[in-house]
Amino acid sequence: MTDYVFKKYEENKGFEEYQAEIYNTVAKKYNAQTVTAEAIDKRLHDHKPEQDRNGMIFAFDSNGRPVAYIQYREYAQGKVRIGYPWATDDVPQSVKDKMFYDLLNYLKEKYPTNKKFYLGFLNGAFTDIIE
């Protein structure tokens, strides 16, 4: 795990491109719809309530290549959904687990009275991820 560096989202630093690259790598395996960095940027800035940038975490390999990301979103009525750690095939499960549990712990601190967090939803095309 020491071969990976974890970073929170930073505005105007290309993180939308990193997210699109990672997501599209996974989506193409399942013939699912891909996304552009522009669409990610628009969704990030249009989402209400405002997207928490500290809740968007990326993993980079030892060469500085973006290889995984995870995020959460808060929705109306205070429902908080944790996304799946999207990752390229070469990312060990331990890295994805660390990302998930680090984010979950962050959410428990941010929302100390919230006793329920929900897993985000996946398109039905991602069959083995859903299982």
mmCIF file of N, CA and C in Angstrom:
data_model
loop_
_atom_site.group_PDB
_atom_site.id
_atom_site.type_symbol
_atom_site.label_atom_id
_atom_site.label_comp_id
_atom_site.label_asym_id
_atom_site.label_seq_id
_atom_site.Cartn_x
_atom_site.Cartn_y
_atom_site.Cartn_z
ATOM 1 N N MET A 1 0.819 -1.189 0.000
ATOM 2 C CA MET A 1 0.000 0.000 0.000
ATOM 3 C C MET A 1 0.865 1.255 0.000
ATOM 4 N N THR A 2 2.120 1.116 0.350
ATOM 5 C CA THR A 2 3.014 2.277 0.350
ATOM 6 C C THR A 2 3.321 2.752 -1.069
ATOM 7 N N ASP A 3 2.928 1.961 -2.061
ATOM 8 C CA ASP A 3 3.145 2.354 -3.454
ATOM 9 C C ASP A 3 2.074 3.312 -3.953
ATOM 10 N N TYR A 4 1.134 3.694 -3.091
ATOM 11 C CA TYR A 4 0.023 4.553 -3.493
ATOM 12 C C TYR A 4 0.005 5.834 -2.672
ATOM 13 N N VAL A 5 -0.370 6.891 -3.350
ATOM 14 C CA VAL A 5 -0.518 8.198 -2.702
ATOM 15 C C VAL A 5 -1.992 8.570 -2.807
ATOM 16 N N PHE A 6 -2.566 9.023 -1.696
ATOM 17 C CA PHE A 6 -3.972 9.395 -1.655
ATOM 18 C C PHE A 6 -4.081 10.913 -1.552
ATOM 19 N N LYS A 7 -4.953 11.472 -2.388
ATOM 20 C CA LYS A 7 -5.135 12.923 -2.400
ATOM 21 C C LYS A 7 -6.619 13.250 -2.454
ATOM 22 N N LYS A 8 -6.967 14.342 -1.796
ATOM 23 C CA LYS A 8 -8.324 14.864 -1.913
ATOM 24 C C LYS A 8 -8.412 15.695 -3.183
ATOM 25 N N TYR A 9 -9.619 15.811 -3.690
ATOM 26 C CA TYR A 9 -9.887 16.616 -4.872
ATOM 27 C C TYR A 9 -9.356 18.029 -4.683
ATOM 28 N N GLU A 10 -8.772 18.571 -5.742
ATOM 29 C CA GLU A 10 -8.320 19.965 -5.750
ATOM 30 C C GLU A 10 -8.898 20.655 -6.980
ATOM 31 N N GLU A 11 -9.461 21.814 -6.771
ATOM 32 C CA GLU A 11 -10.053 22.605 -7.852
ATOM 33 C C GLU A 11 -8.973 23.026 -8.846
ATOM 34 N N ASN A 12 -9.304 22.960 -10.118
ATOM 35 C CA ASN A 12 -8.430 23.416 -11.212
ATOM 36 C C ASN A 12 -7.082 22.692 -11.261
ATOM 37 N N LYS A 13 -7.073 21.423 -10.854
ATOM 38 C CA LYS A 13 -5.827 20.635 -10.886
ATOM 39 C C LYS A 13 -5.975 19.383 -11.741
ATOM 40 N N GLY A 14 -7.046 19.297 -12.543
ATOM 41 C CA GLY A 14 -7.214 18.164 -13.440
ATOM 42 C C GLY A 14 -7.894 16.950 -12.843
ATOM 43 N N PHE A 15 -8.458 17.068 -11.647
ATOM 44 C CA PHE A 15 -9.061 15.906 -11.005
ATOM 45 C C PHE A 15 -10.293 15.396 -11.753
ATOM 46 N N GLU A 16 -10.987 16.280 -12.476
ATOM 47 C CA GLU A 16 -12.119 15.829 -13.288
ATOM 48 C C GLU A 16 -11.632 14.900 -14.401
ATOM 49 N N GLU A 17 -10.479 15.240 -14.978
ATOM 50 C CA GLU A 17 -9.898 14.377 -16.007
ATOM 51 C C GLU A 17 -9.479 13.035 -15.418
ATOM 52 N N TYR A 18 -8.917 13.056 -14.210
ATOM 53 C CA TYR A 18 -8.526 11.808 -13.553
ATOM 54 C C TYR A 18 -9.757 10.930 -13.328
ATOM 55 N N GLN A 19 -10.824 11.551 -12.826
ATOM 56 C CA GLN A 19 -12.036 10.787 -12.543
ATOM 57 C C GLN A 19 -12.610 10.206 -13.827
ATOM 58 N N ALA A 20 -12.683 10.991 -14.882
ATOM 59 C CA ALA A 20 -13.215 10.494 -16.154
ATOM 60 C C ALA A 20 -12.357 9.346 -16.682
ATOM 61 N N GLU A 21 -11.054 9.490 -16.606
ATOM 62 C CA GLU A 21 -10.146 8.446 -17.088
ATOM 63 C C GLU A 21 -10.364 7.134 -16.346
ATOM 64 N N ILE A 22 -10.450 7.200 -15.027
ATOM 65 C CA ILE A 22 -10.638 5.989 -14.217
ATOM 66 C C ILE A 22 -12.013 5.382 -14.489
ATOM 67 N N TYR A 23 -13.049 6.216 -14.403
ATOM 68 C CA TYR A 23 -14.409 5.719 -14.614
ATOM 69 C C TYR A 23 -14.551 5.090 -16.003
ATOM 70 N N ASN A 24 -14.059 5.764 -17.016
ATOM 71 C CA ASN A 24 -14.206 5.267 -18.383
ATOM 72 C C ASN A 24 -13.447 3.966 -18.606
ATOM 73 N N THR A 25 -12.323 3.798 -17.942
ATOM 74 C CA THR A 25 -11.578 2.542 -18.026
ATOM 75 C C THR A 25 -12.449 1.386 -17.545
ATOM 76 N N VAL A 26 -13.148 1.605 -16.428
ATOM 77 C CA VAL A 26 -14.038 0.570 -15.895
ATOM 78 C C VAL A 26 -15.262 0.421 -16.793
ATOM 79 N N ALA A 27 -15.878 1.524 -17.175
ATOM 80 C CA ALA A 27 -17.118 1.490 -17.965
ATOM 81 C C ALA A 27 -16.934 0.756 -19.291
ATOM 82 N N LYS A 28 -15.809 0.948 -19.929
ATOM 83 C CA LYS A 28 -15.570 0.314 -21.226
ATOM 84 C C LYS A 28 -15.540 -1.205 -21.120
ATOM 85 N N LYS A 29 -15.103 -1.731 -19.989
ATOM 86 C CA LYS A 29 -15.094 -3.187 -19.799
ATOM 87 C C LYS A 29 -16.502 -3.761 -19.835
ATOM 88 N N TYR A 30 -17.485 -2.941 -19.490
ATOM 89 C CA TYR A 30 -18.868 -3.398 -19.383
ATOM 90 C C TYR A 30 -19.759 -2.834 -20.489
ATOM 91 N N ASN A 31 -19.136 -2.204 -21.470
ATOM 92 C CA ASN A 31 -19.885 -1.546 -22.532
ATOM 93 C C ASN A 31 -20.907 -0.564 -21.973
ATOM 94 N N ALA A 32 -20.555 0.076 -20.878
ATOM 95 C CA ALA A 32 -21.422 1.061 -20.245
ATOM 96 C C ALA A 32 -21.108 2.452 -20.793
ATOM 97 N N GLN A 33 -21.997 3.369 -20.542
ATOM 98 C CA GLN A 33 -21.824 4.735 -21.017
ATOM 99 C C GLN A 33 -20.614 5.379 -20.328
ATOM 100 N N THR A 34 -19.814 6.082 -21.098
ATOM 101 C CA THR A 34 -18.656 6.787 -20.555
ATOM 102 C C THR A 34 -19.058 8.220 -20.213
ATOM 103 N N VAL A 35 -18.123 8.953 -19.646
ATOM 104 C CA VAL A 35 -18.391 10.316 -19.196
ATOM 105 C C VAL A 35 -17.211 11.209 -19.561
ATOM 106 N N THR A 36 -17.468 12.479 -19.706
ATOM 107 C CA THR A 36 -16.386 13.432 -19.989
ATOM 108 C C THR A 36 -16.012 14.186 -18.717
ATOM 109 N N ALA A 37 -14.816 14.729 -18.723
ATOM 110 C CA ALA A 37 -14.382 15.562 -17.602
ATOM 111 C C ALA A 37 -15.290 16.776 -17.463
ATOM 112 N N GLU A 38 -15.762 17.302 -18.574
ATOM 113 C CA GLU A 38 -16.661 18.460 -18.550
ATOM 114 C C GLU A 38 -17.974 18.116 -17.852
ATOM 115 N N ALA A 39 -18.512 16.929 -18.125
ATOM 116 C CA ALA A 39 -19.757 16.504 -17.483
ATOM 117 C C ALA A 39 -19.553 16.321 -15.982
ATOM 118 N N ILE A 40 -18.403 15.779 -15.591
ATOM 119 C CA ILE A 40 -18.090 15.620 -14.171
ATOM 120 C C ILE A 40 -18.002 16.984 -13.505
ATOM 121 N N ASP A 41 -17.321 17.917 -14.142
ATOM 122 C CA ASP A 41 -17.187 19.263 -13.595
ATOM 123 C C ASP A 41 -18.557 19.917 -13.426
ATOM 124 N N LYS A 42 -19.411 19.775 -14.428
ATOM 125 C CA LYS A 42 -20.750 20.377 -14.357
ATOM 126 C C LYS A 42 -21.546 19.770 -13.210
ATOM 127 N N ARG A 43 -21.519 18.452 -13.097
ATOM 128 C CA ARG A 43 -22.258 17.801 -12.014
ATOM 129 C C ARG A 43 -21.715 18.215 -10.658
ATOM 130 N N LEU A 44 -20.424 18.322 -10.549
ATOM 131 C CA LEU A 44 -19.798 18.737 -9.294
ATOM 132 C C LEU A 44 -20.289 20.117 -8.864
ATOM 133 N N HIS A 45 -20.347 21.036 -9.810
ATOM 134 C CA HIS A 45 -20.716 22.411 -9.476
ATOM 135 C C HIS A 45 -22.220 22.637 -9.422
ATOM 136 N N ASP A 46 -22.997 21.773 -10.066
ATOM 137 C CA ASP A 46 -24.454 21.941 -10.072
ATOM 138 C C ASP A 46 -25.156 21.188 -8.942
ATOM 139 N N HIS A 47 -24.480 20.222 -8.335
ATOM 140 C CA HIS A 47 -25.118 19.386 -7.322
ATOM 141 C C HIS A 47 -25.529 20.218 -6.107
ATOM 142 N N LYS A 48 -26.731 19.973 -5.636
ATOM 143 C CA LYS A 48 -27.223 20.617 -4.420
ATOM 144 C C LYS A 48 -27.661 19.530 -3.467
ATOM 145 N N PRO A 49 -27.264 19.565 -2.198
ATOM 146 C CA PRO A 49 -26.349 20.550 -1.634
ATOM 147 C C PRO A 49 -24.960 20.435 -2.254
ATOM 148 N N GLU A 50 -24.192 21.483 -2.099
ATOM 149 C CA GLU A 50 -22.876 21.551 -2.728
ATOM 150 C C GLU A 50 -22.023 20.339 -2.373
ATOM 151 N N GLN A 51 -21.335 19.833 -3.387
ATOM 152 C CA GLN A 51 -20.467 18.660 -3.220
ATOM 153 C C GLN A 51 -19.303 18.997 -2.289
ATOM 154 N N ASP A 52 -19.068 18.151 -1.312
ATOM 155 C CA ASP A 52 -17.963 18.295 -0.367
ATOM 156 C C ASP A 52 -16.682 17.811 -1.038
ATOM 157 N N ARG A 53 -15.801 18.736 -1.340
ATOM 158 C CA ARG A 53 -14.539 18.379 -2.026
ATOM 159 C C ARG A 53 -13.640 17.506 -1.161
ATOM 160 N N ASN A 54 -13.748 17.602 0.160
ATOM 161 C CA ASN A 54 -12.943 16.754 1.046
ATOM 162 C C ASN A 54 -13.412 15.307 1.031
ATOM 163 N N GLY A 55 -14.593 15.077 0.486
ATOM 164 C CA GLY A 55 -15.139 13.731 0.396
ATOM 165 C C GLY A 55 -14.928 13.102 -0.962
ATOM 166 N N MET A 56 -13.958 13.622 -1.706
ATOM 167 C CA MET A 56 -13.590 13.067 -3.011
ATOM 168 C C MET A 56 -12.108 12.706 -2.936
ATOM 169 N N ILE A 57 -11.805 11.415 -2.920
ATOM 170 C CA ILE A 57 -10.440 10.956 -2.685
ATOM 171 C C ILE A 57 -9.949 10.149 -3.882
ATOM 172 N N PHE A 58 -8.721 10.411 -4.260
ATOM 173 C CA PHE A 58 -8.093 9.762 -5.416
ATOM 174 C C PHE A 58 -6.839 9.030 -4.962
ATOM 175 N N ALA A 59 -6.551 7.926 -5.640
ATOM 176 C CA ALA A 59 -5.309 7.182 -5.398
ATOM 177 C C ALA A 59 -4.455 7.266 -6.661
ATOM 178 N N PHE A 60 -3.179 7.456 -6.447
ATOM 179 C CA PHE A 60 -2.197 7.522 -7.527
ATOM 180 C C PHE A 60 -1.142 6.463 -7.266
ATOM 181 N N ASP A 61 -0.693 5.797 -8.326
ATOM 182 C CA ASP A 61 0.341 4.780 -8.153
ATOM 183 C C ASP A 61 1.711 5.427 -8.007
ATOM 184 N N SER A 62 2.746 4.620 -7.880
ATOM 185 C CA SER A 62 4.098 5.139 -7.623
ATOM 186 C C SER A 62 4.635 5.966 -8.784
ATOM 187 N N ASN A 63 4.015 5.845 -9.965
ATOM 188 C CA ASN A 63 4.412 6.658 -11.114
ATOM 189 C C ASN A 63 3.597 7.938 -11.242
ATOM 190 N N GLY A 64 2.688 8.153 -10.277
ATOM 191 C CA GLY A 64 1.850 9.343 -10.312
ATOM 192 C C GLY A 64 0.615 9.205 -11.183
ATOM 193 N N ARG A 65 0.341 7.989 -11.650
ATOM 194 C CA ARG A 65 -0.824 7.740 -12.500
ATOM 195 C C ARG A 65 -2.074 7.600 -11.632
ATOM 196 N N PRO A 66 -3.168 8.318 -11.979
ATOM 197 C CA PRO A 66 -4.413 8.161 -11.216
ATOM 198 C C PRO A 66 -5.011 6.779 -11.473
ATOM 199 N N VAL A 67 -5.301 6.040 -10.393
ATOM 200 C CA VAL A 67 -5.756 4.665 -10.561
ATOM 201 C C VAL A 67 -7.074 4.352 -9.843
ATOM 202 N N ALA A 68 -7.535 5.231 -8.961
ATOM 203 C CA ALA A 68 -8.787 4.961 -8.243
ATOM 204 C C ALA A 68 -9.338 6.259 -7.662
ATOM 205 N N TYR A 69 -10.658 6.263 -7.469
ATOM 206 C CA TYR A 69 -11.278 7.380 -6.764
ATOM 207 C C TYR A 69 -12.545 6.894 -6.068
ATOM 208 N N ILE A 70 -12.947 7.643 -5.070
ATOM 209 C CA ILE A 70 -14.191 7.389 -4.350
ATOM 210 C C ILE A 70 -14.738 8.742 -3.931
ATOM 211 N N GLN A 71 -16.053 8.815 -3.813
ATOM 212 C CA GLN A 71 -16.681 10.047 -3.355
ATOM 213 C C GLN A 71 -18.011 9.718 -2.695
ATOM 214 N N TYR A 72 -18.557 10.693 -2.036
ATOM 215 C CA TYR A 72 -19.900 10.548 -1.504
ATOM 216 C C TYR A 72 -20.693 11.762 -1.951
ATOM 217 N N ARG A 73 -21.987 11.637 -1.861
ATOM 218 C CA ARG A 73 -22.876 12.759 -2.155
ATOM 219 C C ARG A 73 -23.973 12.809 -1.104
ATOM 220 N N GLU A 74 -24.292 14.014 -0.728
ATOM 221 C CA GLU A 74 -25.441 14.234 0.146
ATOM 222 C C GLU A 74 -26.606 14.654 -0.745
ATOM 223 N N TYR A 75 -27.776 14.108 -0.450
ATOM 224 C CA TYR A 75 -28.972 14.399 -1.236
ATOM 225 C C TYR A 75 -30.004 15.079 -0.345
ATOM 226 N N ALA A 76 -31.084 15.505 -0.967
ATOM 227 C CA ALA A 76 -32.177 16.129 -0.231
ATOM 228 C C ALA A 76 -32.598 15.223 0.932
ATOM 229 N N GLN A 77 -33.133 15.815 1.924
ATOM 230 C CA GLN A 77 -33.532 15.132 3.157
ATOM 231 C C GLN A 77 -32.346 14.521 3.904
ATOM 232 N N GLY A 78 -31.124 14.954 3.586
ATOM 233 C CA GLY A 78 -29.952 14.525 4.330
ATOM 234 C C GLY A 78 -29.452 13.119 4.061
ATOM 235 N N LYS A 79 -29.953 12.459 3.017
ATOM 236 C CA LYS A 79 -29.477 11.105 2.705
ATOM 237 C C LYS A 79 -28.059 11.194 2.150
ATOM 238 N N VAL A 80 -27.152 10.403 2.712
ATOM 239 C CA VAL A 80 -25.749 10.408 2.316
ATOM 240 C C VAL A 80 -25.426 9.072 1.659
ATOM 241 N N ARG A 81 -24.958 9.140 0.410
ATOM 242 C CA ARG A 81 -24.610 7.935 -0.348
ATOM 243 C C ARG A 81 -23.104 7.880 -0.578
ATOM 244 N N ILE A 82 -22.515 6.754 -0.212
ATOM 245 C CA ILE A 82 -21.094 6.512 -0.430
ATOM 246 C C ILE A 82 -20.953 5.763 -1.751
ATOM 247 N N GLY A 83 -20.107 6.259 -2.620
ATOM 248 C CA GLY A 83 -19.884 5.605 -3.902
ATOM 249 C C GLY A 83 -18.977 4.401 -3.779
ATOM 250 N N TYR A 84 -18.928 3.646 -4.838
ATOM 251 C CA TYR A 84 -18.021 2.504 -4.945
ATOM 252 C C TYR A 84 -16.640 3.028 -5.313
ATOM 253 N N PRO A 85 -15.554 2.444 -4.774
ATOM 254 C CA PRO A 85 -14.219 2.878 -5.199
ATOM 255 C C PRO A 85 -13.947 2.411 -6.637
ATOM 256 N N TRP A 86 -14.050 3.317 -7.564
ATOM 257 C CA TRP A 86 -13.772 3.003 -8.968
ATOM 258 C C TRP A 86 -12.272 2.906 -9.143
ATOM 259 N N ALA A 87 -11.809 1.833 -9.789
ATOM 260 C CA ALA A 87 -10.366 1.610 -9.864
ATOM 261 C C ALA A 87 -9.999 0.824 -11.113
ATOM 262 N N THR A 88 -8.795 1.036 -11.584
ATOM 263 C CA THR A 88 -8.259 0.247 -12.677
ATOM 264 C C THR A 88 -7.980 -1.170 -12.174
ATOM 265 N N ASP A 89 -7.854 -2.107 -13.096
ATOM 266 C CA ASP A 89 -7.723 -3.521 -12.728
ATOM 267 C C ASP A 89 -6.525 -3.831 -11.843
ATOM 268 N N ASP A 90 -5.471 -3.046 -11.936
ATOM 269 C CA ASP A 90 -4.248 -3.361 -11.205
ATOM 270 C C ASP A 90 -4.239 -2.872 -9.758
ATOM 271 N N VAL A 91 -5.324 -2.269 -9.298
ATOM 272 C CA VAL A 91 -5.375 -1.732 -7.941
ATOM 273 C C VAL A 91 -5.786 -2.844 -6.976
ATOM 274 N N PRO A 92 -4.971 -3.098 -5.959
ATOM 275 C CA PRO A 92 -5.307 -4.152 -5.004
ATOM 276 C C PRO A 92 -6.565 -3.817 -4.200
ATOM 277 N N GLN A 93 -7.265 -4.850 -3.785
ATOM 278 C CA GLN A 93 -8.472 -4.662 -2.973
ATOM 279 C C GLN A 93 -8.150 -3.885 -1.695
ATOM 280 N N SER A 94 -6.968 -4.068 -1.151
ATOM 281 C CA SER A 94 -6.600 -3.363 0.085
ATOM 282 C C SER A 94 -6.611 -1.845 -0.100
ATOM 283 N N VAL A 95 -6.256 -1.373 -1.280
ATOM 284 C CA VAL A 95 -6.286 0.063 -1.567
ATOM 285 C C VAL A 95 -7.734 0.539 -1.627
ATOM 286 N N LYS A 96 -8.583 -0.211 -2.316
ATOM 287 C CA LYS A 96 -9.993 0.153 -2.406
ATOM 288 C C LYS A 96 -10.656 0.112 -1.025
ATOM 289 N N ASP A 97 -10.302 -0.888 -0.228
ATOM 290 C CA ASP A 97 -10.852 -0.972 1.131
ATOM 291 C C ASP A 97 -10.425 0.220 1.971
ATOM 292 N N LYS A 98 -9.153 0.595 1.878
ATOM 293 C CA LYS A 98 -8.673 1.759 2.630
ATOM 294 C C LYS A 98 -9.447 3.007 2.224
ATOM 295 N N MET A 99 -9.635 3.197 0.943
ATOM 296 C CA MET A 99 -10.358 4.375 0.463
ATOM 297 C C MET A 99 -11.787 4.392 1.011
ATOM 298 N N PHE A 100 -12.453 3.246 0.959
ATOM 299 C CA PHE A 100 -13.829 3.174 1.431
ATOM 300 C C PHE A 100 -13.917 3.467 2.930
ATOM 301 N N TYR A 101 -13.087 2.793 3.723
ATOM 302 C CA TYR A 101 -13.185 2.963 5.174
ATOM 303 C C TYR A 101 -12.683 4.325 5.633
ATOM 304 N N ASP A 102 -11.708 4.890 4.953
ATOM 305 C CA ASP A 102 -11.290 6.259 5.275
ATOM 306 C C ASP A 102 -12.431 7.236 5.022
ATOM 307 N N LEU A 103 -13.136 7.054 3.915
ATOM 308 C CA LEU A 103 -14.267 7.919 3.611
ATOM 309 C C LEU A 103 -15.401 7.700 4.609
ATOM 310 N N LEU A 104 -15.689 6.464 4.935
ATOM 311 C CA LEU A 104 -16.737 6.181 5.917
ATOM 312 C C LEU A 104 -16.408 6.827 7.264
ATOM 313 N N ASN A 105 -15.171 6.726 7.698
ATOM 314 C CA ASN A 105 -14.766 7.351 8.963
ATOM 315 C C ASN A 105 -14.884 8.869 8.894
ATOM 316 N N TYR A 106 -14.536 9.440 7.768
ATOM 317 C CA TYR A 106 -14.706 10.886 7.568
ATOM 318 C C TYR A 106 -16.181 11.270 7.716
ATOM 319 N N LEU A 107 -17.060 10.482 7.102
ATOM 320 C CA LEU A 107 -18.489 10.766 7.180
ATOM 321 C C LEU A 107 -19.021 10.631 8.604
ATOM 322 N N LYS A 108 -18.532 9.657 9.339
ATOM 323 C CA LYS A 108 -18.960 9.493 10.738
ATOM 324 C C LYS A 108 -18.552 10.702 11.579
ATOM 325 N N GLU A 109 -17.404 11.287 11.264
ATOM 326 C CA GLU A 109 -16.975 12.499 11.972
ATOM 327 C C GLU A 109 -17.778 13.712 11.522
ATOM 328 N N LYS A 110 -18.032 13.814 10.229
ATOM 329 C CA LYS A 110 -18.748 14.969 9.685
ATOM 330 C C LYS A 110 -20.217 14.963 10.101
ATOM 331 N N TYR A 111 -20.821 13.780 10.161
ATOM 332 C CA TYR A 111 -22.237 13.638 10.501
ATOM 333 C C TYR A 111 -22.365 12.761 11.751
ATOM 334 N N PRO A 112 -21.951 13.259 12.912
ATOM 335 C CA PRO A 112 -21.906 12.405 14.103
ATOM 336 C C PRO A 112 -23.261 11.874 14.559
ATOM 337 N N THR A 113 -24.343 12.535 14.208
ATOM 338 C CA THR A 113 -25.658 12.055 14.634
ATOM 339 C C THR A 113 -26.334 11.191 13.579
ATOM 340 N N ASN A 114 -25.736 11.108 12.399
ATOM 341 C CA ASN A 114 -26.308 10.306 11.320
ATOM 342 C C ASN A 114 -25.914 8.845 11.538
ATOM 343 N N LYS A 115 -26.884 7.998 11.692
ATOM 344 C CA LYS A 115 -26.616 6.579 11.950
ATOM 345 C C LYS A 115 -26.712 5.722 10.692
ATOM 346 N N LYS A 116 -27.136 6.336 9.565
ATOM 347 C CA LYS A 116 -27.296 5.569 8.328
ATOM 348 C C LYS A 116 -26.572 6.254 7.182
ATOM 349 N N PHE A 117 -25.730 5.495 6.528
ATOM 350 C CA PHE A 117 -25.111 5.909 5.280
ATOM 351 C C PHE A 117 -25.479 4.834 4.257
ATOM 352 N N TYR A 118 -25.718 5.232 3.035
ATOM 353 C CA TYR A 118 -26.195 4.324 2.009
ATOM 354 C C TYR A 118 -25.119 4.126 0.949
ATOM 355 N N LEU A 119 -25.072 2.921 0.409
ATOM 356 C CA LEU A 119 -24.176 2.684 -0.714
ATOM 357 C C LEU A 119 -24.782 3.346 -1.936
ATOM 358 N N GLY A 120 -23.935 3.958 -2.738
ATOM 359 C CA GLY A 120 -24.401 4.593 -3.969
ATOM 360 C C GLY A 120 -24.959 3.565 -4.920
ATOM 361 N N PHE A 121 -25.538 4.019 -5.997
ATOM 362 C CA PHE A 121 -26.116 3.070 -6.937
ATOM 363 C C PHE A 121 -25.205 2.859 -8.123
ATOM 364 N N LEU A 122 -25.325 1.676 -8.710
ATOM 365 C CA LEU A 122 -24.549 1.309 -9.888
ATOM 366 C C LEU A 122 -25.495 0.989 -11.030
ATOM 367 N N ASN A 123 -25.095 1.355 -12.197
ATOM 368 C CA ASN A 123 -25.818 0.978 -13.403
ATOM 369 C C ASN A 123 -25.824 -0.557 -13.494
ATOM 370 N N GLY A 124 -26.915 -1.142 -13.937
ATOM 371 C CA GLY A 124 -27.028 -2.589 -14.042
ATOM 372 C C GLY A 124 -26.008 -3.235 -14.957
ATOM 373 N N ALA A 125 -25.299 -2.455 -15.760
ATOM 374 C CA ALA A 125 -24.286 -3.016 -16.656
ATOM 375 C C ALA A 125 -23.086 -3.555 -15.887
ATOM 376 N N PHE A 126 -22.868 -3.070 -14.678
ATOM 377 C CA PHE A 126 -21.694 -3.453 -13.895
ATOM 378 C C PHE A 126 -21.997 -4.684 -13.049
ATOM 379 N N THR A 127 -22.293 -5.780 -13.705
ATOM 380 C CA THR A 127 -22.840 -6.959 -13.038
ATOM 381 C C THR A 127 -21.950 -7.534 -11.951
ATOM 382 N N ASP A 128 -20.670 -7.718 -12.181
ATOM 383 C CA ASP A 128 -19.842 -8.349 -11.160
ATOM 384 C C ASP A 128 -19.562 -7.408 -10.006
ATOM 385 N N ILE A 129 -19.608 -6.113 -10.222
ATOM 386 C CA ILE A 129 -19.445 -5.160 -9.130
ATOM 387 C C ILE A 129 -20.680 -5.203 -8.241
ATOM 388 N N ILE A 130 -21.857 -5.298 -8.843
ATOM 389 C CA ILE A 130 -23.107 -5.322 -8.088
ATOM 390 C C ILE A 130 -23.166 -6.558 -7.207
ATOM 391 N N GLU A 131 -22.693 -7.686 -7.715
ATOM 392 C CA GLU A 131 -22.718 -8.917 -6.933
ATOM 393 C C GLU A 131 -21.838 -8.776 -5.707
#
